[in-house]
């Protein structure tokens, strides 16, 4: 609307400051809206909606921007604010006693899954941000970078649908297999073959929503109800940090170095998951899980307590 550039930057900063809190509140509200036995399906639907939004929003912004850039931003901002007008009344069943006890939220096991989320986000962002560089590396025009991001998002949509249909939690072996698939996918992208790069993007995309859902479920069971919104906000910070690391690495070095660094981050995360019981201790994890389960107050959490235990 013609405001000074500094005001524009300050507005973007203000939006970013509340993004983590908004995500944490929205994810925590799902515990009071969805029975835990259906939580995987609900999170899969959320992942599907997120990927679909990622595909559709640029098209919507470009279409509205042909009329006015300010109008385009305003419309998207209003659409993004709709949940804030709906969800406050959805949490009216939270008992006041639930917020009186404050416990430590960033335990070693929580930090482990936050680190895994950061590594996964860095790998995915490396492809999304580096798509133009990948296209130009094959002597294609910059616009062809959409092929890589489109393949990634399309595969992610397929993965979200699969999660919704299966509606099941993953074991440590399943998670390790998905990490290996993403590592293999990243390695294929580095082989300087257009066909292998597309296959690599598909491997990364199809496993990405499953891992995201797994992180969310694990964090949900590891902390007490009054700390969940905070931890989910930190989860958003972790994924944003992965995006920042990937973007900074791409800006300072090359797409090859950035993707290679992402592979090493994923390998470290996989090693930490496989050795989790030795690093943290099975007894400590079980004690924390049983302590957190007793503090669940919402009816939906109580009804799905057995499903939460199965998420292990």
mmCIF file of N, CA and C in Angstrom, residues 67-189:
data_model
loop_
_atom_site.group_PDB
_atom_site.id
_atom_site.type_symbol
_atom_site.label_atom_id
_atom_site.label_comp_id
_atom_site.label_asym_id
_atom_site.label_seq_id
_atom_site.Cartn_x
_atom_site.Cartn_y
_atom_site.Cartn_z
ATOM 1 N N UNK A 67 -4.376 -8.173 -10.003
ATOM 2 C CA UNK A 67 -5.246 -7.034 -9.698
ATOM 3 C C UNK A 67 -4.509 -6.036 -8.822
ATOM 4 N N UNK A 68 -3.976 -6.559 -7.681
ATOM 5 C CA UNK A 68 -3.243 -5.709 -6.753
ATOM 6 C C UNK A 68 -2.445 -6.596 -5.807
ATOM 7 N N UNK A 69 -1.182 -6.287 -5.628
ATOM 8 C CA UNK A 69 -0.353 -7.073 -4.712
ATOM 9 C C UNK A 69 -0.861 -6.947 -3.279
ATOM 10 N N UNK A 70 -1.266 -5.736 -2.888
ATOM 11 C CA UNK A 70 -1.785 -5.533 -1.533
ATOM 12 C C UNK A 70 -3.081 -6.316 -1.320
ATOM 13 N N UNK A 71 -3.929 -6.332 -2.315
ATOM 14 C CA UNK A 71 -5.179 -7.089 -2.224
ATOM 15 C C UNK A 71 -4.885 -8.581 -2.089
ATOM 16 N N UNK A 72 -3.905 -9.064 -2.827
ATOM 17 C CA UNK A 72 -3.534 -10.472 -2.753
ATOM 18 C C UNK A 72 -3.080 -10.845 -1.351
ATOM 19 N N UNK A 73 -2.202 -10.037 -0.764
ATOM 20 C CA UNK A 73 -1.704 -10.302 0.587
ATOM 21 C C UNK A 73 -2.847 -10.245 1.598
ATOM 22 N N UNK A 74 -3.740 -9.283 1.452
ATOM 23 C CA UNK A 74 -4.853 -9.133 2.401
ATOM 24 C C UNK A 74 -5.777 -10.345 2.365
ATOM 25 N N UNK A 75 -6.084 -10.831 1.167
ATOM 26 C CA UNK A 75 -6.983 -11.983 1.048
ATOM 27 C C UNK A 75 -6.370 -13.215 1.696
ATOM 28 N N UNK A 76 -5.096 -13.456 1.437
ATOM 29 C CA UNK A 76 -4.432 -14.632 2.010
ATOM 30 C C UNK A 76 -4.321 -14.494 3.524
ATOM 31 N N UNK A 77 -4.077 -13.281 4.009
ATOM 32 C CA UNK A 77 -4.008 -13.064 5.454
ATOM 33 C C UNK A 77 -5.356 -13.342 6.121
ATOM 34 N N UNK A 78 -6.435 -12.914 5.488
ATOM 35 C CA UNK A 78 -7.766 -13.160 6.039
ATOM 36 C C UNK A 78 -8.063 -14.659 6.071
ATOM 37 N N UNK A 79 -7.719 -15.365 4.989
ATOM 38 C CA UNK A 79 -7.915 -16.815 4.970
ATOM 39 C C UNK A 79 -7.112 -17.498 6.070
ATOM 40 N N UNK A 80 -5.883 -17.017 6.293
ATOM 41 C CA UNK A 80 -5.054 -17.607 7.338
ATOM 42 C C UNK A 80 -5.547 -17.319 8.742
ATOM 43 N N UNK A 81 -6.316 -16.254 8.898
ATOM 44 C CA UNK A 81 -6.806 -15.882 10.224
ATOM 45 C C UNK A 81 -8.106 -16.576 10.596
ATOM 46 N N UNK A 82 -8.717 -17.298 9.660
ATOM 47 C CA UNK A 82 -10.001 -17.945 9.939
ATOM 48 C C UNK A 82 -9.944 -18.872 11.156
ATOM 49 N N UNK A 83 -8.911 -19.731 11.314
ATOM 50 C CA UNK A 83 -8.883 -20.604 12.498
ATOM 51 C C UNK A 83 -8.910 -19.843 13.812
ATOM 52 N N UNK A 84 -8.311 -18.651 13.848
ATOM 53 C CA UNK A 84 -8.310 -17.868 15.083
ATOM 54 C C UNK A 84 -9.719 -17.450 15.496
ATOM 55 N N UNK A 85 -10.639 -17.376 14.512
ATOM 56 C CA UNK A 85 -12.016 -16.997 14.824
ATOM 57 C C UNK A 85 -12.870 -18.197 15.234
ATOM 58 N N UNK A 86 -12.357 -19.393 15.015
ATOM 59 C CA UNK A 86 -13.155 -20.597 15.250
ATOM 60 C C UNK A 86 -12.701 -21.353 16.489
ATOM 61 N N UNK A 87 -11.391 -21.534 16.646
ATOM 62 C CA UNK A 87 -10.882 -22.494 17.622
ATOM 63 C C UNK A 87 -10.944 -22.090 19.097
ATOM 64 N N UNK A 88 -10.912 -20.814 19.476
ATOM 65 C CA UNK A 88 -10.951 -20.535 20.916
ATOM 66 C C UNK A 88 -12.109 -21.196 21.646
ATOM 67 N N UNK A 89 -13.288 -21.281 21.035
ATOM 68 C CA UNK A 89 -14.426 -21.910 21.698
ATOM 69 C C UNK A 89 -14.304 -23.424 21.724
ATOM 70 N N UNK A 90 -13.433 -23.993 20.897
ATOM 71 C CA UNK A 90 -13.303 -25.448 20.848
ATOM 72 C C UNK A 90 -12.570 -25.999 22.053
ATOM 73 N N UNK A 91 -11.864 -25.171 22.803
ATOM 74 C CA UNK A 91 -11.113 -25.650 23.951
ATOM 75 C C UNK A 91 -11.776 -25.282 25.261
ATOM 76 N N UNK A 92 -13.067 -25.052 25.231
ATOM 77 C CA UNK A 92 -13.769 -24.684 26.450
ATOM 78 C C UNK A 92 -13.866 -25.793 27.461
ATOM 79 N N UNK A 93 -13.556 -27.036 27.065
ATOM 80 C CA UNK A 93 -13.676 -28.152 27.979
ATOM 81 C C UNK A 93 -12.385 -28.434 28.731
ATOM 82 N N UNK A 94 -11.371 -27.569 28.645
ATOM 83 C CA UNK A 94 -10.135 -27.774 29.377
ATOM 84 C C UNK A 94 -10.332 -27.342 30.821
ATOM 85 N N UNK A 95 -10.010 -28.216 31.758
ATOM 86 C CA UNK A 95 -10.201 -27.891 33.163
ATOM 87 C C UNK A 95 -9.119 -26.932 33.639
ATOM 88 N N UNK A 96 -9.488 -25.976 34.513
ATOM 89 C CA UNK A 96 -8.500 -25.006 34.979
ATOM 90 C C UNK A 96 -7.333 -25.668 35.702
ATOM 91 N N UNK A 97 -7.581 -26.819 36.375
ATOM 92 C CA UNK A 97 -6.518 -27.465 37.136
ATOM 93 C C UNK A 97 -5.405 -27.954 36.233
ATOM 94 N N UNK A 98 -5.706 -28.108 34.948
ATOM 95 C CA UNK A 98 -4.717 -28.690 34.037
ATOM 96 C C UNK A 98 -3.512 -27.797 33.837
ATOM 97 N N UNK A 99 -3.647 -26.499 34.109
ATOM 98 C CA UNK A 99 -2.541 -25.581 33.859
ATOM 99 C C UNK A 99 -1.795 -25.222 35.132
ATOM 100 N N UNK A 100 -2.169 -25.802 36.282
ATOM 101 C CA UNK A 100 -1.531 -25.423 37.531
ATOM 102 C C UNK A 100 -0.168 -26.079 37.704
ATOM 103 N N UNK A 101 0.010 -27.288 37.193
ATOM 104 C CA UNK A 101 1.260 -28.007 37.341
ATOM 105 C C UNK A 101 2.121 -27.779 36.119
ATOM 106 N N UNK A 102 3.287 -27.221 36.318
ATOM 107 C CA UNK A 102 4.203 -26.966 35.200
ATOM 108 C C UNK A 102 5.415 -27.864 35.356
ATOM 109 N N UNK A 103 5.711 -28.653 34.369
ATOM 110 C CA UNK A 103 6.830 -29.569 34.417
ATOM 111 C C UNK A 103 7.798 -29.238 33.289
ATOM 112 N N UNK A 104 8.973 -29.823 33.369
ATOM 113 C CA UNK A 104 9.997 -29.601 32.355
ATOM 114 C C UNK A 104 9.562 -30.247 31.053
ATOM 115 N N UNK A 105 9.601 -29.489 29.953
ATOM 116 C CA UNK A 105 9.089 -29.996 28.685
ATOM 117 C C UNK A 105 10.190 -30.472 27.752
ATOM 118 N N UNK A 106 11.339 -29.797 27.734
ATOM 119 C CA UNK A 106 12.404 -30.132 26.801
ATOM 120 C C UNK A 106 13.330 -31.187 27.417
ATOM 121 N N UNK A 107 12.799 -32.396 27.540
ATOM 122 C CA UNK A 107 13.572 -33.518 28.048
ATOM 123 C C UNK A 107 14.491 -34.046 26.948
ATOM 124 N N UNK A 108 15.444 -34.912 27.286
ATOM 125 C CA UNK A 108 16.341 -35.447 26.246
ATOM 126 C C UNK A 108 15.606 -36.121 25.099
ATOM 127 N N UNK A 109 14.556 -36.890 25.392
ATOM 128 C CA UNK A 109 13.853 -37.573 24.314
ATOM 129 C C UNK A 109 13.067 -36.590 23.453
ATOM 130 N N UNK A 110 12.516 -35.566 24.068
ATOM 131 C CA UNK A 110 11.834 -34.525 23.296
ATOM 132 C C UNK A 110 12.828 -33.816 22.381
ATOM 133 N N UNK A 111 14.000 -33.498 22.912
ATOM 134 C CA UNK A 111 15.028 -32.844 22.105
ATOM 135 C C UNK A 111 15.473 -33.725 20.947
ATOM 136 N N UNK A 112 15.477 -35.042 21.176
ATOM 137 C CA UNK A 112 15.832 -35.964 20.102
ATOM 138 C C UNK A 112 14.887 -35.831 18.922
ATOM 139 N N UNK A 113 13.567 -35.836 19.190
ATOM 140 C CA UNK A 113 12.595 -35.755 18.101
ATOM 141 C C UNK A 113 12.585 -34.367 17.476
ATOM 142 N N UNK A 114 12.858 -33.337 18.273
ATOM 143 C CA UNK A 114 12.965 -31.992 17.708
ATOM 144 C C UNK A 114 14.157 -31.902 16.757
ATOM 145 N N UNK A 115 15.267 -32.554 17.129
ATOM 146 C CA UNK A 115 16.417 -32.586 16.243
ATOM 147 C C UNK A 115 16.132 -33.334 14.947
ATOM 148 N N UNK A 116 15.382 -34.435 15.060
ATOM 149 C CA UNK A 116 14.997 -35.177 13.861
ATOM 150 C C UNK A 116 14.118 -34.327 12.954
ATOM 151 N N UNK A 117 13.200 -33.575 13.550
ATOM 152 C CA UNK A 117 12.338 -32.698 12.758
ATOM 153 C C UNK A 117 13.156 -31.632 12.041
ATOM 154 N N UNK A 118 14.174 -31.104 12.706
ATOM 155 C CA UNK A 118 15.035 -30.101 12.086
ATOM 156 C C UNK A 118 15.785 -30.703 10.895
ATOM 157 N N UNK A 119 16.306 -31.928 11.064
ATOM 158 C CA UNK A 119 17.041 -32.585 9.978
ATOM 159 C C UNK A 119 16.134 -32.866 8.786
ATOM 160 N N UNK A 120 14.927 -33.362 9.055
ATOM 161 C CA UNK A 120 13.987 -33.637 7.959
ATOM 162 C C UNK A 120 13.614 -32.362 7.222
ATOM 163 N N UNK A 121 13.364 -31.301 7.976
ATOM 164 C CA UNK A 121 12.995 -30.031 7.374
ATOM 165 C C UNK A 121 14.133 -29.481 6.511
ATOM 166 N N UNK A 122 15.379 -29.646 6.967
ATOM 167 C CA UNK A 122 16.526 -29.168 6.190
ATOM 168 C C UNK A 122 16.616 -29.900 4.855
ATOM 169 N N UNK A 123 16.341 -31.222 4.876
ATOM 170 C CA UNK A 123 16.402 -32.004 3.634
ATOM 171 C C UNK A 123 15.319 -31.560 2.658
ATOM 172 N N UNK A 124 14.096 -31.418 3.154
ATOM 173 C CA UNK A 124 12.988 -31.025 2.283
ATOM 174 C C UNK A 124 13.185 -29.602 1.757
ATOM 175 N N UNK A 125 13.619 -28.703 2.639
ATOM 176 C CA UNK A 125 13.827 -27.313 2.230
ATOM 177 C C UNK A 125 14.974 -27.199 1.241
ATOM 178 N N UNK A 126 15.986 -28.078 1.391
ATOM 179 C CA UNK A 126 17.094 -28.057 0.447
ATOM 180 C C UNK A 126 16.635 -28.304 -0.978
ATOM 181 N N UNK A 127 15.625 -29.185 -1.119
ATOM 182 C CA UNK A 127 15.073 -29.453 -2.448
ATOM 183 C C UNK A 127 14.201 -28.292 -2.913
ATOM 184 N N UNK A 128 13.336 -27.810 -2.014
ATOM 185 C CA UNK A 128 12.402 -26.750 -2.390
ATOM 186 C C UNK A 128 13.136 -25.457 -2.749
ATOM 187 N N UNK A 129 14.081 -25.069 -1.897
ATOM 188 C CA UNK A 129 14.798 -23.810 -2.137
ATOM 189 C C UNK A 129 15.803 -23.962 -3.275
ATOM 190 N N UNK A 130 16.385 -25.160 -3.383
ATOM 191 C CA UNK A 130 17.396 -25.376 -4.406
ATOM 192 C C UNK A 130 16.853 -25.891 -5.719
ATOM 193 N N UNK A 131 15.526 -25.884 -5.887
ATOM 194 C CA UNK A 131 14.930 -26.443 -7.112
ATOM 195 C C UNK A 131 15.406 -25.715 -8.367
ATOM 196 N N UNK A 132 15.502 -24.394 -8.287
ATOM 197 C CA UNK A 132 15.957 -23.629 -9.454
ATOM 198 C C UNK A 132 17.397 -23.994 -9.805
ATOM 199 N N UNK A 133 18.241 -24.117 -8.784
ATOM 200 C CA UNK A 133 19.637 -24.494 -9.016
ATOM 201 C C UNK A 133 19.727 -25.894 -9.615
ATOM 202 N N UNK A 134 18.863 -26.793 -9.152
ATOM 203 C CA UNK A 134 18.856 -28.144 -9.714
ATOM 204 C C UNK A 134 18.489 -28.105 -11.197
ATOM 205 N N UNK A 135 17.477 -27.308 -11.537
ATOM 206 C CA UNK A 135 17.057 -27.217 -12.935
ATOM 207 C C UNK A 135 18.165 -26.631 -13.796
ATOM 208 N N UNK A 136 18.794 -25.585 -13.315
ATOM 209 C CA UNK A 136 19.854 -24.949 -14.094
ATOM 210 C C UNK A 136 21.076 -25.857 -14.216
ATOM 211 N N UNK A 137 21.249 -26.750 -13.240
ATOM 212 C CA UNK A 137 22.337 -27.711 -13.336
ATOM 213 C C UNK A 137 22.152 -28.690 -14.478
ATOM 214 N N UNK A 138 20.918 -28.871 -14.935
ATOM 215 C CA UNK A 138 20.627 -29.716 -16.094
ATOM 216 C C UNK A 138 20.432 -28.884 -17.361
ATOM 217 N N UNK A 139 20.922 -27.644 -17.324
ATOM 218 C CA UNK A 139 20.831 -26.722 -18.458
ATOM 219 C C UNK A 139 19.384 -26.434 -18.848
ATOM 220 N N UNK A 140 18.513 -26.389 -17.844
ATOM 221 C CA UNK A 140 17.116 -26.049 -18.063
ATOM 222 C C UNK A 140 16.868 -24.620 -17.591
ATOM 223 N N UNK A 141 15.770 -24.051 -18.043
ATOM 224 C CA UNK A 141 15.398 -22.720 -17.574
ATOM 225 C C UNK A 141 14.955 -22.803 -16.110
ATOM 226 N N UNK A 142 15.047 -21.653 -15.438
ATOM 227 C CA UNK A 142 14.749 -21.617 -14.010
ATOM 228 C C UNK A 142 13.332 -22.105 -13.702
ATOM 229 N N UNK A 143 12.403 -21.847 -14.599
ATOM 230 C CA UNK A 143 11.020 -22.258 -14.369
ATOM 231 C C UNK A 143 10.835 -23.757 -14.231
ATOM 232 N N UNK A 144 11.763 -24.508 -14.778
ATOM 233 C CA UNK A 144 11.661 -25.964 -14.686
ATOM 234 C C UNK A 144 11.956 -26.476 -13.271
ATOM 235 N N UNK A 145 12.388 -25.582 -12.398
ATOM 236 C CA UNK A 145 12.565 -25.979 -10.998
ATOM 237 C C UNK A 145 11.265 -26.446 -10.372
ATOM 238 N N UNK A 146 10.130 -25.999 -10.937
ATOM 239 C CA UNK A 146 8.827 -26.420 -10.425
ATOM 240 C C UNK A 146 8.613 -27.920 -10.589
ATOM 241 N N UNK A 147 9.347 -28.546 -11.505
ATOM 242 C CA UNK A 147 9.213 -29.997 -11.677
ATOM 243 C C UNK A 147 9.658 -30.723 -10.413
ATOM 244 N N UNK A 148 10.735 -30.247 -9.816
ATOM 245 C CA UNK A 148 11.269 -30.898 -8.615
ATOM 246 C C UNK A 148 10.356 -30.655 -7.416
ATOM 247 N N UNK A 149 9.927 -29.404 -7.225
ATOM 248 C CA UNK A 149 9.032 -29.124 -6.104
ATOM 249 C C UNK A 149 7.667 -29.759 -6.322
ATOM 250 N N UNK A 150 7.213 -29.774 -7.579
ATOM 251 C CA UNK A 150 5.926 -30.408 -7.866
ATOM 252 C C UNK A 150 5.955 -31.900 -7.591
ATOM 253 N N UNK A 151 7.048 -32.575 -7.971
ATOM 254 C CA UNK A 151 7.192 -34.002 -7.687
ATOM 255 C C UNK A 151 7.225 -34.251 -6.191
ATOM 256 N N UNK A 152 7.968 -33.395 -5.487
ATOM 257 C CA UNK A 152 8.056 -33.523 -4.029
ATOM 258 C C UNK A 152 6.687 -33.391 -3.380
ATOM 259 N N UNK A 153 5.934 -32.369 -3.772
ATOM 260 C CA UNK A 153 4.617 -32.129 -3.175
ATOM 261 C C UNK A 153 3.605 -33.201 -3.574
ATOM 262 N N UNK A 154 3.643 -33.629 -4.837
ATOM 263 C CA UNK A 154 2.718 -34.672 -5.276
ATOM 264 C C UNK A 154 2.958 -35.971 -4.514
ATOM 265 N N UNK A 155 4.226 -36.334 -4.333
ATOM 266 C CA UNK A 155 4.542 -37.537 -3.562
ATOM 267 C C UNK A 155 4.131 -37.377 -2.104
ATOM 268 N N UNK A 156 4.273 -36.175 -1.575
ATOM 269 C CA UNK A 156 3.864 -35.916 -0.194
ATOM 270 C C UNK A 156 2.351 -36.057 -0.036
ATOM 271 N N UNK A 157 1.605 -35.609 -1.051
ATOM 272 C CA UNK A 157 0.155 -35.796 -1.023
ATOM 273 C C UNK A 157 -0.204 -37.280 -0.999
ATOM 274 N N UNK A 158 0.509 -38.079 -1.798
ATOM 275 C CA UNK A 158 0.275 -39.521 -1.813
ATOM 276 C C UNK A 158 0.595 -40.117 -0.441
ATOM 277 N N UNK A 159 1.710 -39.674 0.148
ATOM 278 C CA UNK A 159 2.063 -40.157 1.480
ATOM 279 C C UNK A 159 1.029 -39.791 2.528
ATOM 280 N N UNK A 160 0.475 -38.585 2.441
ATOM 281 C CA UNK A 160 -0.558 -38.172 3.394
ATOM 282 C C UNK A 160 -1.812 -39.021 3.253
ATOM 283 N N UNK A 161 -2.210 -39.299 2.012
ATOM 284 C CA UNK A 161 -3.377 -40.148 1.786
ATOM 285 C C UNK A 161 -3.137 -41.549 2.353
ATOM 286 N N UNK A 162 -1.930 -42.077 2.135
ATOM 287 C CA UNK A 162 -1.605 -43.395 2.672
ATOM 288 C C UNK A 162 -1.669 -43.433 4.179
ATOM 289 N N UNK A 163 -1.185 -42.396 4.836
ATOM 290 C CA UNK A 163 -1.264 -42.326 6.296
ATOM 291 C C UNK A 163 -2.707 -42.270 6.769
ATOM 292 N N UNK A 164 -3.521 -41.502 6.054
ATOM 293 C CA UNK A 164 -4.928 -41.408 6.442
ATOM 294 C C UNK A 164 -5.652 -42.735 6.304
ATOM 295 N N UNK A 165 -5.338 -43.492 5.253
ATOM 296 C CA UNK A 165 -5.999 -44.773 5.052
ATOM 297 C C UNK A 165 -5.540 -45.816 6.067
ATOM 298 N N UNK A 166 -4.228 -45.832 6.360
ATOM 299 C CA UNK A 166 -3.705 -46.818 7.297
ATOM 300 C C UNK A 166 -4.073 -46.475 8.741
ATOM 301 N N UNK A 167 -3.965 -45.195 9.101
ATOM 302 C CA UNK A 167 -4.305 -44.716 10.442
ATOM 303 C C UNK A 167 -3.607 -45.542 11.520
ATOM 304 N N UNK A 168 -2.288 -45.684 11.401
ATOM 305 C CA UNK A 168 -1.544 -46.472 12.368
ATOM 306 C C UNK A 168 -0.246 -45.770 12.715
ATOM 307 N N UNK A 169 0.217 -46.037 13.940
ATOM 308 C CA UNK A 169 1.497 -45.484 14.362
ATOM 309 C C UNK A 169 2.626 -46.341 13.802
ATOM 310 N N UNK A 170 3.825 -45.755 13.764
ATOM 311 C CA UNK A 170 4.975 -46.446 13.194
ATOM 312 C C UNK A 170 5.929 -46.887 14.295
ATOM 313 N N UNK A 171 6.531 -48.053 14.100
ATOM 314 C CA UNK A 171 7.539 -48.553 15.023
ATOM 315 C C UNK A 171 8.881 -47.906 14.712
ATOM 316 N N UNK A 172 9.871 -48.180 15.582
ATOM 317 C CA UNK A 172 11.198 -47.625 15.351
ATOM 318 C C UNK A 172 11.790 -48.145 14.044
ATOM 319 N N UNK A 173 11.480 -49.402 13.706
ATOM 320 C CA UNK A 173 11.989 -49.979 12.460
ATOM 321 C C UNK A 173 11.386 -49.270 11.243
ATOM 322 N N UNK A 174 10.089 -48.965 11.314
ATOM 323 C CA UNK A 174 9.445 -48.242 10.216
ATOM 324 C C UNK A 174 10.054 -46.849 10.047
ATOM 325 N N UNK A 175 10.290 -46.180 11.174
ATOM 326 C CA UNK A 175 10.868 -44.838 11.111
ATOM 327 C C UNK A 175 12.273 -44.886 10.529
ATOM 328 N N UNK A 176 13.058 -45.888 10.944
ATOM 329 C CA UNK A 176 14.409 -46.035 10.402
ATOM 330 C C UNK A 176 14.361 -46.271 8.889
ATOM 331 N N UNK A 177 13.406 -47.081 8.431
ATOM 332 C CA UNK A 177 13.274 -47.348 6.997
ATOM 333 C C UNK A 177 12.928 -46.072 6.239
ATOM 334 N N UNK A 178 12.067 -45.216 6.824
ATOM 335 C CA UNK A 178 11.709 -43.963 6.161
ATOM 336 C C UNK A 178 12.896 -43.010 6.106
ATOM 337 N N UNK A 179 13.694 -42.974 7.171
ATOM 338 C CA UNK A 179 14.903 -42.151 7.152
ATOM 339 C C UNK A 179 15.856 -42.632 6.064
ATOM 340 N N UNK A 180 16.019 -43.941 5.956
ATOM 341 C CA UNK A 180 16.889 -44.486 4.920
ATOM 342 C C UNK A 180 16.371 -44.140 3.525
ATOM 343 N N UNK A 181 15.053 -44.181 3.357
ATOM 344 C CA UNK A 181 14.467 -43.844 2.057
ATOM 345 C C UNK A 181 14.766 -42.392 1.683
ATOM 346 N N UNK A 182 14.652 -41.491 2.656
ATOM 347 C CA UNK A 182 14.934 -40.087 2.381
ATOM 348 C C UNK A 182 16.417 -39.892 2.069
ATOM 349 N N UNK A 183 17.284 -40.581 2.824
ATOM 350 C CA UNK A 183 18.719 -40.474 2.561
ATOM 351 C C UNK A 183 19.043 -40.979 1.154
ATOM 352 N N UNK A 184 18.446 -42.105 0.775
ATOM 353 C CA UNK A 184 18.651 -42.633 -0.575
ATOM 354 C C UNK A 184 18.123 -41.653 -1.621
ATOM 355 N N UNK A 185 16.946 -41.065 -1.343
ATOM 356 C CA UNK A 185 16.384 -40.080 -2.264
ATOM 357 C C UNK A 185 17.289 -38.880 -2.444
ATOM 358 N N UNK A 186 17.857 -38.379 -1.337
ATOM 359 C CA UNK A 186 18.783 -37.248 -1.439
ATOM 360 C C UNK A 186 20.028 -37.631 -2.225
ATOM 361 N N UNK A 187 20.511 -38.862 -2.008
ATOM 362 C CA UNK A 187 21.694 -39.322 -2.737
ATOM 363 C C UNK A 187 21.408 -39.435 -4.236
ATOM 364 N N UNK A 188 20.198 -39.868 -4.595
ATOM 365 C CA UNK A 188 19.837 -39.977 -6.010
ATOM 366 C C UNK A 188 19.820 -38.611 -6.687
ATOM 367 N N UNK A 189 19.377 -37.591 -5.938
ATOM 368 C CA UNK A 189 19.339 -36.239 -6.505
ATOM 369 C C UNK A 189 20.742 -35.757 -6.855
#
